[in-house]
PDB file of C-alpha atoms in Angstrom:
ATOM      1  CA  UNK A   7       0.199  -0.131   0.112  1.00 40.00           C
ATOM      2  CA  UNK A   8       2.190   1.487   0.320  1.00 46.00           C
ATOM      3  CA  UNK A   9       4.366   1.472  -2.206  1.00 49.00           C
ATOM      4  CA  UNK A  10       0.753   2.499  -3.649  1.00 77.00           C
ATOM      5  CA  UNK A  11       0.900   5.329  -2.378  1.00 84.00           C
ATOM      6  CA  UNK A  12       3.871   6.885  -3.302  1.00 86.00           C
ATOM      7  CA  UNK A  13       3.711   5.706  -7.064  1.00 86.00           C
ATOM      8  CA  UNK A  14       0.131   7.551  -7.315  1.00 90.00           C
ATOM      9  CA  UNK A  15       2.419  10.956  -5.516  1.00 91.00           C
ATOM     10  CA  UNK A  16       5.287  10.534  -7.450  1.00 91.00           C
ATOM     11  CA  UNK A  17       2.677  10.238 -11.260  1.00 90.00           C
ATOM     12  CA  UNK A  18       0.672  13.260  -9.832  1.00 92.00           C
ATOM     13  CA  UNK A  19       3.511  15.270  -8.953  1.00 92.00           C
ATOM     14  CA  UNK A  20       5.341  14.487 -12.071  1.00 91.00           C
ATOM     15  CA  UNK A  21       2.227  15.020 -14.960  1.00 89.00           C
ATOM     16  CA  UNK A  22       1.417  18.114 -12.997  1.00 91.00           C
ATOM     17  CA  UNK A  23       5.301  19.551 -12.891  1.00 90.00           C
ATOM     18  CA  UNK A  24       5.430  18.595 -16.715  1.00 88.00           C
ATOM     19  CA  UNK A  25       1.948  20.639 -17.684  1.00 87.00           C
ATOM     20  CA  UNK A  26       3.198  23.402 -15.708  1.00 87.00           C
ATOM     21  CA  UNK A  27       6.331  22.946 -17.336  1.00 86.00           C
ATOM     22  CA  UNK A  28       5.494  23.425 -21.050  1.00 82.00           C
ATOM     23  CA  UNK A  29       2.701  26.505 -20.059  1.00 83.00           C
ATOM     24  CA  UNK A  30       6.083  28.244 -19.639  1.00 82.00           C
ATOM     25  CA  UNK A  31       8.440  26.628 -21.811  1.00 80.00           C
ATOM     26  CA  UNK A  32       5.183  28.081 -24.870  1.00 78.00           C
ATOM     27  CA  UNK A  33       4.224  31.414 -22.579  1.00 78.00           C
ATOM     28  CA  UNK A  34       8.248  32.495 -22.409  1.00 83.00           C
ATOM     29  CA  UNK A  35       7.742  31.091 -26.098  1.00 80.00           C
ATOM     30  CA  UNK A  36       5.168  33.629 -26.763  1.00 79.00           C
ATOM     31  CA  UNK A  37       6.504  36.837 -24.944  1.00 83.00           C
ATOM     32  CA  UNK A  38       9.501  37.034 -26.877  1.00 84.00           C
ATOM     33  CA  UNK A  39       7.987  36.994 -30.139  1.00 82.00           C
ATOM     34  CA  UNK A  40       4.205  38.780 -29.179  1.00 79.00           C
ATOM     35  CA  UNK A  41       5.326  41.122 -26.645  1.00 82.00           C
ATOM     36  CA  UNK A  42       9.517  41.415 -26.713  1.00 86.00           C
ATOM     37  CA  UNK A  43       9.015  41.394 -31.252  1.00 85.00           C
ATOM     38  CA  UNK A  44      12.108  39.595 -30.784  1.00 84.00           C
ATOM     39  CA  UNK A  45      14.436  39.154 -34.223  1.00 84.00           C
ATOM     40  CA  UNK A  46      15.335  35.703 -35.665  1.00 81.00           C
ATOM     41  CA  UNK A  47      18.902  35.426 -33.362  1.00 83.00           C
ATOM     42  CA  UNK A  48      16.779  36.967 -30.641  1.00 86.00           C
ATOM     43  CA  UNK A  49      14.406  34.246 -30.315  1.00 83.00           C
ATOM     44  CA  UNK A  50      17.754  31.857 -31.105  1.00 81.00           C
ATOM     45  CA  UNK A  51      19.004  33.084 -27.892  1.00 86.00           C
ATOM     46  CA  UNK A  52      16.410  32.958 -25.746  1.00 86.00           C
ATOM     47  CA  UNK A  53      16.036  29.780 -27.205  1.00 81.00           C
ATOM     48  CA  UNK A  54      19.893  28.471 -25.787  1.00 83.00           C
ATOM     49  CA  UNK A  55      18.170  30.493 -22.431  1.00 87.00           C
ATOM     50  CA  UNK A  56      16.789  27.940 -22.428  1.00 84.00           C
ATOM     51  CA  UNK A  57      18.141  24.382 -22.721  1.00 81.00           C
ATOM     52  CA  UNK A  58      21.908  25.833 -22.616  1.00 83.00           C
ATOM     53  CA  UNK A  59      22.755  26.785 -18.817  1.00 87.00           C
ATOM     54  CA  UNK A  60      20.530  23.031 -18.137  1.00 84.00           C
ATOM     55  CA  UNK A  61      22.529  20.704 -20.653  1.00 82.00           C
ATOM     56  CA  UNK A  62      25.187  22.009 -19.287  1.00 86.00           C
ATOM     57  CA  UNK A  63      24.873  21.095 -15.454  1.00 88.00           C
ATOM     58  CA  UNK A  64      22.432  18.512 -15.403  1.00 85.00           C
ATOM     59  CA  UNK A  65      25.483  15.810 -14.708  1.00 86.00           C
ATOM     60  CA  UNK A  66      26.559  17.847 -11.630  1.00 89.00           C
ATOM     61  CA  UNK A  67      23.197  17.992 -10.752  1.00 89.00           C
ATOM     62  CA  UNK A  68      22.994  14.592 -11.687  1.00 86.00           C
ATOM     63  CA  UNK A  69      25.404  13.341  -9.053  1.00 89.00           C
ATOM     64  CA  UNK A  70      24.028  16.129  -6.379  1.00 90.00           C
ATOM     65  CA  UNK A  71      20.160  14.185  -7.096  1.00 87.00           C
ATOM     66  CA  UNK A  72      21.713  11.046  -7.181  1.00 86.00           C
ATOM     67  CA  UNK A  73      24.231  11.776  -3.325  1.00 87.00           C
ATOM     68  CA  UNK A  74      21.985  14.262  -1.460  1.00 87.00           C
ATOM     69  CA  UNK A  75      18.420  13.958  -0.666  1.00 90.00           C
ATOM     70  CA  UNK A  76      16.237  14.191  -4.372  1.00 90.00           C
ATOM     71  CA  UNK A  77      12.514  15.057  -2.449  1.00 90.00           C
ATOM     72  CA  UNK A  78      14.721  17.971  -0.611  1.00 92.00           C
ATOM     73  CA  UNK A  79      16.366  18.835  -3.760  1.00 92.00           C
ATOM     74  CA  UNK A  80      13.056  18.596  -6.650  1.00 91.00           C
ATOM     75  CA  UNK A  81      11.101  20.672  -3.817  1.00 92.00           C
ATOM     76  CA  UNK A  82      13.155  22.963  -3.346  1.00 93.00           C
ATOM     77  CA  UNK A  83      13.538  23.650  -7.572  1.00 92.00           C
ATOM     78  CA  UNK A  84       9.931  23.598  -8.145  1.00 91.00           C
ATOM     79  CA  UNK A  85       9.711  26.390  -5.253  1.00 91.00           C
ATOM     80  CA  UNK A  86      13.167  28.021  -7.240  1.00 92.00           C
ATOM     81  CA  UNK A  87      11.136  27.710 -10.415  1.00 89.00           C
ATOM     82  CA  UNK A  88       7.972  28.219  -9.614  1.00 86.00           C
ATOM     83  CA  UNK A  89       9.869  32.081  -8.164  1.00 89.00           C
ATOM     84  CA  UNK A  90      11.344  32.770 -11.286  1.00 90.00           C
ATOM     85  CA  UNK A  91       8.606  32.051 -13.315  1.00 84.00           C
ATOM     86  CA  UNK A  92       7.400  35.741 -11.379  1.00 83.00           C
ATOM     87  CA  UNK A  93       9.816  37.042 -11.786  1.00 88.00           C
ATOM     88  CA  UNK A  94       9.673  36.940 -15.942  1.00 85.00           C
ATOM     89  CA  UNK A  95       5.762  37.264 -14.964  1.00 80.00           C
ATOM     90  CA  UNK A  96       6.384  41.480 -14.100  1.00 83.00           C
ATOM     91  CA  UNK A  97       9.912  41.032 -16.451  1.00 86.00           C
ATOM     92  CA  UNK A  98       9.592  43.891 -19.104  1.00 88.00           C
ATOM     93  CA  UNK A  99      13.764  44.387 -19.836  1.00 92.00           C
ATOM     94  CA  UNK A 100      14.685  41.896 -22.762  1.00 91.00           C
ATOM     95  CA  UNK A 101      18.207  40.977 -20.647  1.00 92.00           C
ATOM     96  CA  UNK A 102      16.656  40.539 -17.444  1.00 94.00           C
ATOM     97  CA  UNK A 103      14.422  38.167 -19.706  1.00 93.00           C
ATOM     98  CA  UNK A 104      17.310  35.929 -20.932  1.00 93.00           C
ATOM     99  CA  UNK A 105      18.533  36.348 -18.066  1.00 94.00           C
ATOM    100  CA  UNK A 106      15.571  34.882 -15.530  1.00 93.00           C
ATOM    101  CA  UNK A 107      15.284  31.995 -18.706  1.00 92.00           C
ATOM    102  CA  UNK A 108      18.266  30.603 -18.253  1.00 92.00           C
ATOM    103  CA  UNK A 109      18.308  30.327 -14.731  1.00 93.00           C
ATOM    104  CA  UNK A 110      14.131  28.214 -15.408  1.00 90.00           C
ATOM    105  CA  UNK A 111      16.246  25.741 -17.776  1.00 89.00           C
ATOM    106  CA  UNK A 112      18.423  25.151 -14.825  1.00 91.00           C
ATOM    107  CA  UNK A 113      15.943  23.868 -12.103  1.00 91.00           C
ATOM    108  CA  UNK A 114      13.353  22.479 -15.075  1.00 89.00           C
ATOM    109  CA  UNK A 115      16.184  20.457 -15.110  1.00 89.00           C
ATOM    110  CA  UNK A 116      15.993  19.277 -12.178  1.00 90.00           C
ATOM    111  CA  UNK A 117      13.174  17.628 -11.945  1.00 88.00           C
ATOM    112  CA  UNK A 118      14.083  14.032 -14.267  1.00 87.00           C
ATOM    113  CA  UNK A 119      17.203  13.121 -12.239  1.00 89.00           C
ATOM    114  CA  UNK A 120      15.928  13.896  -9.062  1.00 90.00           C
ATOM    115  CA  UNK A 121      12.142  12.239 -10.022  1.00 89.00           C
ATOM    116  CA  UNK A 122      14.128   8.691 -10.992  1.00 89.00           C
ATOM    117  CA  UNK A 123      16.324   8.887  -7.711  1.00 90.00           C
ATOM    118  CA  UNK A 124      12.648   8.981  -5.563  1.00 90.00           C
ATOM    119  CA  UNK A 125      10.878   6.159  -7.898  1.00 88.00           C
ATOM    120  CA  UNK A 126      14.377   3.732  -6.879  1.00 88.00           C
ATOM    121  CA  UNK A 127      14.557   4.517  -3.760  1.00 86.00           C
ATOM    122  CA  UNK A 128      10.248   4.600  -2.834  1.00 86.00           C
ATOM    123  CA  UNK A 129       9.102   2.012  -5.641  1.00 86.00           C
ATOM    124  CA  UNK A 130       9.130  -1.809  -5.620  1.00 85.00           C
ATOM    125  CA  UNK A 131      11.912  -3.242  -8.049  1.00 86.00           C
ATOM    126  CA  UNK A 132       8.295  -5.035  -9.955  1.00 85.00           C
ATOM    127  CA  UNK A 133       6.447  -2.026  -9.706  1.00 85.00           C
ATOM    128  CA  UNK A 134       9.858  -0.146 -11.732  1.00 85.00           C
ATOM    129  CA  UNK A 135       8.188  -0.733 -15.546  1.00 83.00           C
ATOM    130  CA  UNK A 136       4.563  -0.480 -14.883  1.00 84.00           C
ATOM    131  CA  UNK A 137       5.146   3.182 -13.298  1.00 85.00           C
ATOM    132  CA  UNK A 138       7.507   3.418 -16.559  1.00 84.00           C
ATOM    133  CA  UNK A 139       5.015   2.710 -17.962  1.00 81.00           C
ATOM    134  CA  UNK A 140       2.479   4.613 -16.684  1.00 84.00           C
ATOM    135  CA  UNK A 141       4.807   8.185 -16.255  1.00 84.00           C
ATOM    136  CA  UNK A 142       6.261   8.311 -20.401  1.00 81.00           C
ATOM    137  CA  UNK A 143       2.133   8.326 -20.569  1.00 80.00           C
ATOM    138  CA  UNK A 144       1.332  11.024 -18.799  1.00 84.00           C
ATOM    139  CA  UNK A 145       4.671  12.640 -20.328  1.00 82.00           C
ATOM    140  CA  UNK A 146       3.943  12.607 -23.747  1.00 79.00           C
ATOM    141  CA  UNK A 147      -0.283  13.645 -22.654  1.00 82.00           C
ATOM    142  CA  UNK A 148       1.643  16.629 -20.931  1.00 83.00           C
ATOM    143  CA  UNK A 149       3.233  17.767 -24.569  1.00 79.00           C
ATOM    144  CA  UNK A 150      -0.194  16.928 -26.479  1.00 78.00           C
ATOM    145  CA  UNK A 151      -2.104  19.332 -23.971  1.00 81.00           C
ATOM    146  CA  UNK A 152      -0.619  21.623 -22.092  1.00 80.00           C
ATOM    147  CA  UNK A 153       0.290  23.311 -25.596  1.00 75.00           C
ATOM    148  CA  UNK A 154      -2.665  23.871 -26.500  1.00 73.00           C
ATOM    149  CA  UNK A 155      -3.812  25.077 -22.945  1.00 76.00           C
ATOM    150  CA  UNK A 156      -1.081  27.471 -22.109  1.00 73.00           C
ATOM    151  CA  UNK A 157      -0.737  29.579 -25.706  1.00 69.00           C
ATOM    152  CA  UNK A 158      -5.114  28.946 -25.565  1.00 71.00           C
ATOM    153  CA  UNK A 159      -5.666  30.402 -21.981  1.00 73.00           C
ATOM    154  CA  UNK A 160      -2.882  32.878 -23.612  1.00 69.00           C
ATOM    155  CA  UNK A 161      -4.819  34.155 -26.673  1.00 69.00           C
ATOM    156  CA  UNK A 162      -7.566  33.983 -24.577  1.00 72.00           C
ATOM    157  CA  UNK A 163      -6.887  36.981 -21.758  1.00 71.00           C
ATOM    158  CA  UNK A 164      -2.365  37.136 -21.382  1.00 71.00           C
ATOM    159  CA  UNK A 165       0.222  35.798 -21.685  1.00 70.00           C
ATOM    160  CA  UNK A 166       0.273  36.261 -17.218  1.00 74.00           C
ATOM    161  CA  UNK A 167      -2.871  34.446 -17.079  1.00 79.00           C
ATOM    162  CA  UNK A 168      -0.934  30.993 -18.439  1.00 77.00           C
ATOM    163  CA  UNK A 169       2.059  31.722 -16.847  1.00 78.00           C
ATOM    164  CA  UNK A 170      -0.394  32.058 -13.690  1.00 80.00           C
ATOM    165  CA  UNK A 171      -2.107  28.842 -14.152  1.00 84.00           C
ATOM    166  CA  UNK A 172       1.773  26.875 -15.226  1.00 84.00           C
ATOM    167  CA  UNK A 173       1.913  28.494 -11.170  1.00 84.00           C
ATOM    168  CA  UNK A 174      -0.416  26.279  -9.260  1.00 88.00           C
ATOM    169  CA  UNK A 175      -0.004  22.983 -11.326  1.00 90.00           C
ATOM    170  CA  UNK A 176       3.921  23.405 -10.161  1.00 88.00           C
ATOM    171  CA  UNK A 177       2.379  24.239  -6.694  1.00 88.00           C
ATOM    172  CA  UNK A 178      -0.138  21.439  -6.981  1.00 92.00           C
ATOM    173  CA  UNK A 179       2.800  18.983  -7.948  1.00 92.00           C
ATOM    174  CA  UNK A 180       4.793  20.326  -5.238  1.00 90.00           C
ATOM    175  CA  UNK A 181       2.073  19.657  -2.876  1.00 92.00           C
ATOM    176  CA  UNK A 182       2.181  16.008  -3.816  1.00 92.00           C
ATOM    177  CA  UNK A 183       5.550  15.200  -3.966  1.00 91.00           C
ATOM    178  CA  UNK A 184       5.559  16.936  -0.999  1.00 90.00           C
ATOM    179  CA  UNK A 185       3.872  13.853   0.841  1.00 91.00           C
ATOM    180  CA  UNK A 186       6.199  10.886  -1.027  1.00 88.00           C
ATOM    181  CA  UNK A 187       7.718   9.011   2.287  1.00 84.00           C
ATOM    182  CA  UNK A 188      11.277   7.189   1.285  1.00 76.00           C
ATOM    183  CA  UNK A 189      13.708   4.249   1.991  1.00 66.00           C
ATOM    184  CA  UNK A 190      17.310   5.213   3.470  1.00 59.00           C
ATOM    185  CA  UNK A 191      19.468   4.791   0.420  1.00 52.00           C
ATOM    186  CA  UNK A 192      21.464   1.498  -0.585  1.00 47.00           C
ATOM    187  CA  UNK A 193      25.016   1.337   0.356  1.00 43.00           C
ATOM    188  CA  UNK A 194      26.276   1.781  -2.920  1.00 42.00           C
ATOM    189  CA  UNK A 195      27.336  -1.892  -3.761  1.00 43.00           C
ATOM    190  CA  UNK A 196      30.881  -3.513  -4.981  1.00 44.00           C
ATOM    191  CA  UNK A 197      30.941  -3.038  -8.875  1.00 46.00           C
ATOM    192  CA  UNK A 198      31.629  -6.121 -11.170  1.00 49.00           C
ATOM    193  CA  UNK A 199      35.458  -5.872 -12.844  1.00 52.00           C
ATOM    194  CA  UNK A 200      33.967  -6.450 -16.466  1.00 52.00           C
ATOM    195  CA  UNK A 201      35.769  -8.917 -18.861  1.00 52.00           C
ATOM    196  CA  UNK A 202      38.868  -7.071 -19.974  1.00 53.00           C
ATOM    197  CA  UNK A 203      38.049  -8.532 -23.836  1.00 51.00           C
ATOM    198  CA  UNK A 204      34.736  -6.275 -24.951  1.00 53.00           C
ATOM    199  CA  UNK A 205      35.596  -2.986 -25.846  1.00 58.00           C
ATOM    200  CA  UNK A 206      33.322  -0.335 -25.709  1.00 59.00           C
ATOM    201  CA  UNK A 207      31.054   0.753 -28.131  1.00 67.00           C
ATOM    202  CA  UNK A 208      31.579   4.066 -30.347  1.00 69.00           C
ATOM    203  CA  UNK A 209      28.831   6.265 -29.840  1.00 70.00           C
ATOM    204  CA  UNK A 210      30.169   8.899 -31.644  1.00 74.00           C
ATOM    205  CA  UNK A 211      27.910   8.334 -34.617  1.00 80.00           C
ATOM    206  CA  UNK A 212      25.147   8.207 -32.080  1.00 78.00           C
ATOM    207  CA  UNK A 213      25.889  11.476 -30.500  1.00 74.00           C
ATOM    208  CA  UNK A 214      26.042  13.326 -33.879  1.00 80.00           C
ATOM    209  CA  UNK A 215      22.846  11.543 -35.748  1.00 82.00           C
ATOM    210  CA  UNK A 216      20.740  12.610 -31.736  1.00 74.00           C
ATOM    211  CA  UNK A 217      22.915  16.148 -32.369  1.00 72.00           C
ATOM    212  CA  UNK A 218      21.816  16.501 -35.994  1.00 79.00           C
ATOM    213  CA  UNK A 219      18.772  15.976 -35.311  1.00 77.00           C
ATOM    214  CA  UNK A 220      17.971  18.802 -32.224  1.00 70.00           C
ATOM    215  CA  UNK A 221      19.819  21.250 -34.326  1.00 71.00           C
ATOM    216  CA  UNK A 222      17.072  20.991 -36.560  1.00 75.00           C
ATOM    217  CA  UNK A 223      14.493  20.549 -34.021  1.00 71.00           C
ATOM    218  CA  UNK A 224      15.266  23.510 -32.137  1.00 69.00           C
ATOM    219  CA  UNK A 225      15.128  25.325 -35.378  1.00 69.00           C
ATOM    220  CA  UNK A 226      11.702  24.290 -35.983  1.00 72.00           C
ATOM    221  CA  UNK A 227      10.723  26.187 -32.817  1.00 67.00           C
ATOM    222  CA  UNK A 228      13.078  28.904 -33.101  1.00 69.00           C
ATOM    223  CA  UNK A 229      11.309  30.054 -35.864  1.00 76.00           C
ATOM    224  CA  UNK A 230       7.817  29.044 -36.702  1.00 77.00           C
ATOM    225  CA  UNK A 231       6.561  31.578 -33.244  1.00 76.00           C
ATOM    226  CA  UNK A 232       8.518  34.333 -35.405  1.00 78.00           C
ATOM    227  CA  UNK A 233       6.960  33.026 -38.954  1.00 80.00           C
ATOM    228  CA  UNK A 234       2.917  33.363 -36.774  1.00 77.00           C
ATOM    229  CA  UNK A 235       3.943  36.364 -35.235  1.00 77.00           C
ATOM    230  CA  UNK A 236       5.215  38.113 -38.931  1.00 78.00           C
ATOM    231  CA  UNK A 237       2.051  36.354 -40.682  1.00 79.00           C
ATOM    232  CA  UNK A 238      -0.572  37.840 -39.009  1.00 78.00           C
ATOM    233  CA  UNK A 239      -1.681  34.118 -36.971  1.00 77.00           C
ATOM    234  CA  UNK A 240      -2.686  33.906 -33.310  1.00 72.00           C
ATOM    235  CA  UNK A 241      -0.927  33.261 -31.301  1.00 68.00           C
ATOM    236  CA  UNK A 242      -2.861  30.441 -30.335  1.00 68.00           C
ATOM    237  CA  UNK A 243      -1.837  28.512 -33.359  1.00 73.00           C
ATOM    238  CA  UNK A 244       1.743  28.219 -32.457  1.00 71.00           C
ATOM    239  CA  UNK A 245       0.617  25.557 -28.707  1.00 69.00           C
ATOM    240  CA  UNK A 246      -2.114  23.345 -31.290  1.00 72.00           C
ATOM    241  CA  UNK A 247       1.592  22.851 -33.462  1.00 73.00           C
ATOM    242  CA  UNK A 248       3.296  21.943 -31.159  1.00 70.00           C
ATOM    243  CA  UNK A 249       0.416  19.890 -29.226  1.00 71.00           C
ATOM    244  CA  UNK A 250      -0.064  18.096 -32.972  1.00 72.00           C
ATOM    245  CA  UNK A 251       4.617  17.356 -33.126  1.00 68.00           C
ATOM    246  CA  UNK A 252       3.476  15.802 -29.355  1.00 67.00           C
ATOM    247  CA  UNK A 253       0.492  13.643 -30.964  1.00 70.00           C
ATOM    248  CA  UNK A 254       2.982  12.816 -33.687  1.00 69.00           C
ATOM    249  CA  UNK A 255       5.435  11.845 -31.673  1.00 66.00           C
ATOM    250  CA  UNK A 256       2.934   9.199 -29.004  1.00 67.00           C
ATOM    251  CA  UNK A 257       2.273   8.372 -32.833  1.00 71.00           C
ATOM    252  CA  UNK A 258       5.702   7.135 -33.587  1.00 67.00           C
ATOM    253  CA  UNK A 259       6.790   5.637 -30.357  1.00 61.00           C
ATOM    254  CA  UNK A 260       3.670   3.331 -30.756  1.00 65.00           C
ATOM    255  CA  UNK A 261       4.511   2.436 -33.833  1.00 69.00           C
ATOM    256  CA  UNK A 262       8.182   1.711 -32.986  1.00 60.00           C
ATOM    257  CA  UNK A 263       7.118  -1.041 -30.114  1.00 55.00           C
ATOM    258  CA  UNK A 264       5.060  -2.916 -32.040  1.00 63.00           C
ATOM    259  CA  UNK A 265       8.646  -3.406 -34.512  1.00 60.00           C
ATOM    260  CA  UNK A 266      10.152  -6.217 -33.361  1.00 58.00           C
ATOM    261  CA  UNK A 267      13.522  -5.607 -31.810  1.00 49.00           C
TER     262      UNK A 267
END
């Protein structure tokens, strides 16, 4: 029962956090295009600020979550993300806006590794495959629904309301995470020596392919808000396009899962 309770709370917290994060992301793009009226180069700076700080900090964050109390780190990161999002609400200077987006990127990067460590410490090994399957469904659902909710609400009202909705989701996720009961961390087992005859796989081609795909994806992400704004389309269309992309990801994942290994 304890495992089920922890699993439900962890899934609820992750789903709410993912919704808040995606609404944040779309609201930031909408603010950049429709409030600051940025150029393509400035939009590239916004995207870089939203990605690079978190990517650079990810290895250190992962080690920190593994060594310290992941639940406390998770709660602190969500509260910091809420505070940063609140500051973005009142930001009117582009330079300060970029700095706040970079800070938000670092705080948002904490959630995935912290949630994984929490899952290891509070969910039985037999229950983890099912837990991660449901977690994947929740994250994909957030990719489909949250962008539409964020941009439609900002179109009908304002970006302030959209960011306010994301604050509510994030605060609710923090409440769910706060009620999880962690088990003590297990002592690390001695590492088994690997056979010397096995050569490590060459991951360089895979890294280049992933980097190339990411480059084109982020190029599209940068240009779509500007194209919509300069073409006179309503900003709600941005969320619908991102939601369609998320739905495509789900369909592609289902198709790949049905293929034989």
